[in-house]
Amino acid sequence: SAVGRGPEVPFRSEAYSISAIARGKELRLTLSALDPAAGPPAQDLVFRFGMSGSFRLCLAAELPRHAHLRFLTRESPPRALCFVDPRRFGSWRLGAAWQPERGPCVVSEYQAFRENVLKNLDDRAFDKSICEALLNQKYFNGIGNYLRAEILFRLKIPPFEKARTVLEALKEQEQRKKDPSLTLSKKVKLRQENPDVLELCHTVPMEVIMAEKQLLDPEHSDNYAAFKNWLQCYLVPGMSSLRDRSGRTIWFQGEPGPMAPKGQRPRKKSPQVKAEPKALSPKATPRALKRRCSAAVNPQKSEEKEEEKEEEADGARKGRARGRRKATAAPALPEVPLNVRRSHRISARRGKGAAPAV
């Protein structure tokens, strides 16, 4: 599109196919001409989705807003496969290479992911709290804000426990699972009954992937409701929240842990109660009442906006904090009695045009 920030795609073909493979938070599309002899060479694109990027298939005449890249079909009427990104945090780049600083994928490369974490526990990344370490894509490629909350909640791990403390305990579990006296069925049962944090980094995203048709389409309210029902911790009433040291909000239950940021008190999310529409009053216009009722019926949208504002403000907040000055409240003016104000107005009208008193 004219406002898209990504590079132009130098691929032109009358008939081609699109295939895709995912790795963590990246997706690689490959465009291949159906007639390799007559068509151009294959073209690879690697996408990052940011907070709001997604792909959508729709009629070419009914393109959604913010469709920044479109692949058209030849059928009648033609359809378009669109990369839609309202907030423009997503991106694409030419070529097949994955980002080099990202580690093995938690979903498709589980064993390599697990080994990469356990053999590098002396890295300074694990000096941080476990909730902050889980967002480090060098080791946890694919884990984001809602997934870390769900994983830690299921294991009852305080989010601000030191990451190395949590993960070093897994080495002992590894040795127990390799006990030659255990049969394969017993090993599988042990793993299912006592999953560790690295195993849940694989299985929790898989739950979402397996149910993606029901859980991941924000355009359909029923599907979004199914996703909200799947969540056990993130944005759930009764859960507490704190900002970690990078400014991201972590949701949890119970104590935050020994590395919780000082000077913050956990905020607990209260249950949403559907408000009854209030009768019109002189100060409540129909438009204001409509907004009030809409907010009561659709509380999840305000929750999403609140969370998105937190993410968007991360960088700006750090810069403003350095130069912020303490604001001082203006002194309150004394209230003038009503009868005095009236007498002043009457005197002003009577003396209009007269010379001021000395």
PDB file of C-alpha atoms in Angstrom, residues 228 235-240 251 267-275 295-296 299-300 302-303:
ATOM      1  CA  LYS A 228     -10.895 -14.971  26.889  1.00  0.00           C
ATOM      2  CA  LEU A 235      -6.329  -9.889  32.205  1.00  0.00           C
ATOM      3  CA  VAL A 236      -8.464 -12.221  34.342  1.00  0.00           C
ATOM      4  CA  PRO A 237     -10.505 -10.636  37.190  1.00  0.00           C
ATOM      5  CA  GLY A 238      -9.041 -11.404  40.595  1.00  0.00           C
ATOM      6  CA  MET A 239      -5.445 -11.523  39.298  1.00  0.00           C
ATOM      7  CA  SER A 240      -2.777  -9.009  40.291  1.00  0.00           C
ATOM      8  CA  TRP A 251      -0.280 -10.718  35.531  1.00  0.00           C
ATOM      9  CA  ARG A 267      -2.950  -3.877  41.325  1.00  0.00           C
ATOM     10  CA  LYS A 268      -5.759  -6.425  41.546  1.00  0.00           C
ATOM     11  CA  LYS A 269      -8.246  -6.613  38.710  1.00  0.00           C
ATOM     12  CA  SER A 270     -11.791  -6.445  40.026  1.00  0.00           C
ATOM     13  CA  PRO A 271     -14.596  -8.447  38.364  1.00  0.00           C
ATOM     14  CA  GLN A 272     -16.448  -6.634  35.602  1.00  0.00           C
ATOM     15  CA  VAL A 273     -20.074  -5.934  36.507  1.00  0.00           C
ATOM     16  CA  LYS A 274     -22.467  -5.145  33.718  1.00  0.00           C
ATOM     17  CA  ALA A 275     -23.872  -1.707  34.487  1.00  0.00           C
ATOM     18  CA  ALA A 295     -18.299   0.544  27.768  1.00  0.00           C
ATOM     19  CA  ALA A 296     -20.409  -1.491  30.197  1.00  0.00           C
ATOM     20  CA  PRO A 299     -15.336  -4.139  28.919  1.00  0.00           C
ATOM     21  CA  GLN A 300     -12.742  -6.250  27.128  1.00  0.00           C
ATOM     22  CA  SER A 302     -11.167  -1.025  27.213  1.00  0.00           C
ATOM     23  CA  GLU A 303      -8.900  -3.677  28.753  1.00  0.00           C
TER      24      GLU A 303
END
